[in-house]
XYZ file of C-alpha atoms in Angstrom:
276
model
C -2.554 -6.791 -21.946
C -0.756 -8.819 -19.021
C -2.076 -9.663 -15.781
C -0.252 -10.029 -12.579
C -2.059 -12.167 -10.201
C -0.274 -10.981 -6.563
C 0.355 -13.747 -4.259
C 3.300 -13.299 -2.581
C 2.301 -11.862 1.035
C 3.023 -13.781 3.975
C -0.972 -13.227 4.790
C -0.641 -13.452 8.485
C -3.377 -11.171 9.186
C -6.098 -13.877 9.917
C -3.747 -15.594 12.179
C -4.083 -18.399 14.130
C -6.067 -19.432 11.190
C -3.149 -18.379 8.861
C 0.911 -18.388 9.002
C 3.928 -18.451 7.180
C 3.889 -21.922 6.222
C 0.516 -21.483 5.071
C -1.043 -17.702 4.348
C -4.418 -16.586 4.277
C -4.323 -17.114 0.202
C -4.076 -20.732 0.112
C -6.709 -21.527 2.955
C -9.627 -23.812 1.606
C -12.297 -21.866 3.307
C -14.171 -20.342 0.386
C -17.334 -21.613 -0.969
C -16.797 -22.817 -4.548
C -18.815 -23.253 -7.332
C -19.967 -26.927 -6.167
C -20.212 -26.514 -2.841
C -17.131 -27.622 -2.393
C -14.029 -25.310 -0.527
C -11.757 -23.265 -2.351
C -9.007 -20.765 -1.192
C -8.287 -17.467 -2.895
C -5.868 -18.162 -5.146
C -7.975 -21.187 -6.668
C -11.495 -18.866 -6.734
C -9.635 -15.978 -8.446
C -7.972 -18.317 -11.089
C -11.123 -19.846 -11.643
C -12.537 -16.707 -12.397
C -10.006 -15.647 -14.606
C -10.469 -18.943 -16.713
C -14.326 -18.062 -16.731
C -13.307 -15.018 -18.287
C -11.053 -16.139 -21.028
C -8.286 -14.227 -18.948
C -5.659 -17.089 -17.718
C -3.822 -16.778 -21.190
C -3.223 -13.836 -20.385
C -2.518 -13.931 -16.504
C 0.315 -15.136 -14.473
C 0.747 -15.351 -10.792
C 3.665 -13.674 -8.652
C 4.273 -15.201 -5.397
C 7.788 -15.822 -3.358
C 9.832 -18.961 -4.326
C 8.690 -20.172 -0.927
C 5.079 -20.514 -1.795
C 5.744 -21.437 -5.482
C 4.831 -25.437 -4.361
C 1.735 -24.246 -3.037
C 0.953 -22.462 -6.086
C 1.257 -25.729 -8.356
C -0.521 -27.778 -5.639
C -3.736 -25.554 -5.847
C -3.219 -24.196 -9.235
C -1.527 -27.282 -11.048
C 2.103 -27.548 -12.341
C 2.014 -25.541 -15.770
C 0.410 -22.236 -13.779
C 2.354 -19.453 -15.249
C 4.742 -18.143 -12.082
C 6.858 -14.970 -11.790
C 8.750 -16.322 -8.781
C 10.493 -13.949 -6.190
C 13.810 -14.502 -4.797
C 12.425 -13.055 -1.399
C 9.226 -10.998 -0.405
C 9.415 -7.560 -0.914
C 6.165 -6.194 -1.245
C 3.932 -5.685 -4.495
C 5.896 -2.622 -5.819
C 9.211 -4.857 -6.295
C 7.353 -7.621 -7.521
C 5.498 -5.744 -10.462
C 9.157 -4.033 -11.518
C 10.428 -7.891 -11.586
C 7.049 -8.933 -13.370
C 7.773 -6.087 -16.453
C 11.532 -6.640 -16.541
C 10.524 -10.004 -17.376
C 7.559 -9.175 -19.671
C 10.085 -7.349 -21.445
C 13.522 -8.893 -21.532
C 12.538 -12.395 -21.026
C 8.662 -12.672 -23.342
C 9.319 -9.794 -25.651
C 6.419 -7.927 -24.778
C 6.412 -4.183 -26.382
C 6.851 -1.423 -23.874
C 3.561 -0.227 -24.683
C 1.395 -2.935 -23.373
C -0.756 -2.446 -20.087
C 0.258 -4.550 -16.872
C -2.556 -5.047 -14.971
C -2.064 -6.109 -11.016
C -4.551 -7.908 -9.337
C -4.326 -8.715 -5.751
C -5.759 -12.515 -4.979
C -7.071 -11.302 -1.226
C -10.209 -9.640 -3.518
C -13.806 -11.630 -3.500
C -15.542 -10.417 -6.872
C -18.385 -11.548 -9.043
C -17.933 -12.123 -12.541
C -18.746 -8.751 -13.537
C -15.447 -7.257 -11.954
C -13.512 -9.157 -14.865
C -15.357 -6.508 -17.662
C -13.854 -3.964 -15.667
C -10.324 -5.747 -15.964
C -11.061 -5.556 -19.803
C -11.781 -2.179 -20.262
C -8.248 -0.940 -18.152
C -6.085 -0.948 -21.116
C -8.128 1.225 -23.673
C -9.464 3.620 -20.638
C -5.052 3.995 -19.664
C -4.633 4.652 -22.765
C -7.231 7.451 -23.305
C -6.558 9.102 -19.990
C -2.538 9.493 -21.155
C -1.843 8.638 -17.688
C 1.205 6.220 -17.093
C -1.177 4.586 -13.781
C -5.051 3.671 -13.564
C -6.410 2.602 -10.303
C -9.883 1.382 -9.916
C -11.754 2.507 -6.760
C -14.988 1.621 -5.153
C -17.604 3.701 -2.783
C -16.328 4.079 0.364
C -19.348 2.114 2.391
C -18.214 2.971 5.802
C -14.837 5.169 7.342
C -12.520 1.485 7.511
C -9.343 1.957 8.921
C -8.035 -0.843 7.175
C -8.719 0.549 3.391
C -6.869 2.852 1.575
C -8.655 6.254 0.112
C -8.394 7.687 -3.099
C -9.443 11.404 -3.718
C -10.467 12.807 -7.347
C -11.015 15.531 -9.019
C -14.845 14.380 -8.903
C -14.597 13.195 -5.257
C -18.482 12.248 -5.671
C -18.190 10.612 -8.649
C -21.799 10.430 -9.562
C -23.865 9.576 -12.147
C -24.362 12.964 -13.611
C -20.617 13.431 -14.468
C -20.045 12.402 -18.118
C -16.562 11.300 -17.762
C -15.545 7.984 -16.814
C -12.236 8.244 -15.096
C -11.382 11.295 -13.068
C -7.535 12.484 -12.255
C -6.113 11.036 -8.603
C -5.883 14.404 -6.492
C -4.206 12.027 -3.449
C -4.469 8.633 -1.777
C -4.368 7.463 1.634
C -3.234 4.246 2.995
C -5.129 2.844 6.482
C -5.979 6.017 7.774
C -6.913 6.527 11.576
C -10.950 6.458 12.301
C -11.040 10.399 12.221
C -9.390 10.750 8.962
C -11.609 8.101 7.598
C -14.275 9.293 8.615
C -13.244 13.126 6.747
C -12.281 10.932 3.615
C -15.665 9.265 3.438
C -17.435 12.663 4.070
C -15.047 14.155 1.373
C -16.386 11.497 -1.560
C -13.219 9.107 -1.269
C -13.637 5.923 -2.694
C -11.617 2.557 -1.712
C -8.814 1.751 -3.222
C -9.281 -1.997 -4.967
C -5.602 -2.326 -4.730
C -6.148 -3.392 -8.692
C -3.625 -1.000 -11.131
C -3.626 -0.721 -14.729
C 0.113 0.512 -15.357
C 2.065 1.061 -18.594
C 4.962 -1.472 -19.368
C 7.097 1.536 -20.159
C 6.311 3.620 -17.367
C 7.572 0.513 -15.228
C 11.263 0.108 -16.935
C 11.205 3.593 -16.243
C 11.414 3.516 -12.571
C 13.459 0.530 -12.764
C 16.154 2.625 -14.826
C 15.747 5.780 -12.895
C 16.277 3.511 -9.490
C 19.761 2.622 -11.363
C 18.330 -0.691 -11.594
C 18.847 -3.125 -14.854
C 15.855 -3.771 -16.685
C 17.182 -7.276 -17.775
C 15.325 -9.834 -16.203
C 18.254 -12.286 -14.953
C 20.344 -9.116 -13.650
C 17.076 -8.100 -11.629
C 16.776 -11.482 -10.307
C 20.100 -11.079 -8.834
C 19.939 -8.325 -7.879
C 16.251 -8.152 -5.987
C 17.604 -7.680 -2.471
C 18.009 -4.291 -3.660
C 14.770 -3.303 -4.412
C 12.997 -1.154 -1.637
C 10.181 -3.336 0.682
C 6.949 -1.373 -0.650
C 3.819 -2.128 -1.504
C 2.049 -0.452 -4.938
C 0.169 1.705 -2.726
C 3.620 2.999 -1.054
C 5.588 2.918 -4.222
C 3.345 4.461 -6.555
C -0.441 5.006 -5.715
C 0.742 7.845 -2.417
C 3.689 9.190 -4.519
C 2.693 12.197 -5.241
C 4.803 12.712 -8.293
C 2.810 9.720 -10.133
C 0.003 11.047 -12.515
C -3.047 8.420 -11.830
C -6.066 8.640 -12.990
C -9.350 6.269 -11.437
C -12.823 4.574 -12.466
C -15.059 3.603 -9.996
C -16.471 -0.180 -10.266
C -19.848 -0.845 -8.481
C -20.564 -4.044 -8.333
C -19.695 -6.702 -5.608
C -15.957 -6.179 -4.430
C -14.815 -7.308 -1.049
C -11.142 -6.845 0.771
C -10.413 -10.348 2.553
C -7.742 -8.821 4.537
C -9.305 -8.974 7.972
C -11.240 -11.564 10.116
C -14.301 -9.855 9.746
C -14.644 -9.580 5.999
C -13.327 -13.168 5.582
C -15.371 -14.360 7.975
C -18.723 -13.416 6.181
C -17.212 -16.010 3.298
C -16.036 -18.851 4.882
C -17.756 -21.570 3.494
C -19.909 -23.208 6.500
C -19.837 -27.148 6.843
């Protein structure tokens, strides 16, 4: 298993608190374990360390943000620097080419894409550990992690699965994804919640050979150095648009029932800001 912590976004959604010079993921506004403030990046990396997963992890970020990462996490944190911001889907493809052609990782390896703007407890990383085995057993190239939708929010992605209710009575742990909707309007969000749709956590377990195949199908090189040079030819797409909402991609989903908060709005971030 290889974990890619996604931290290359512009982080402007909580402007004016954040801007392009200080994206939201680097703002030291969360309570650290000793009461000291920490950023989203610092919190996620600390949790990976505590879960003994940091040796499997790298941080994907744009080259402009590499200095911020090193100042907050240390000079030796493994970085996968993108030459430009082209979205999490292109970041995943670049990471795949690096692992395969530079690091020599087996094409049968599982790549976990982990967004940095999540607020989770340590239990969440038990879920992360289970993903490679579950992905192999599912025989699908992509596995998603969903959460029970607490309300019809319009800033979330939604996952419709075969067993939309995902209740305790089901003997299966993962379900085939029938459809995904990204940030719907209010009425559609209400309909999705009534239909038992899950919120999309933004966490993906993906077979490395599948990502390499996406590069080949797009006539792009799987060699890292060559792909890096041609990075501007990759689409500006999120993983949601590039994979989750692509009906041609077979996907399964598991449900996580612990603490999970998406820190992508003023509302959710303000509830977690450290108070003086």
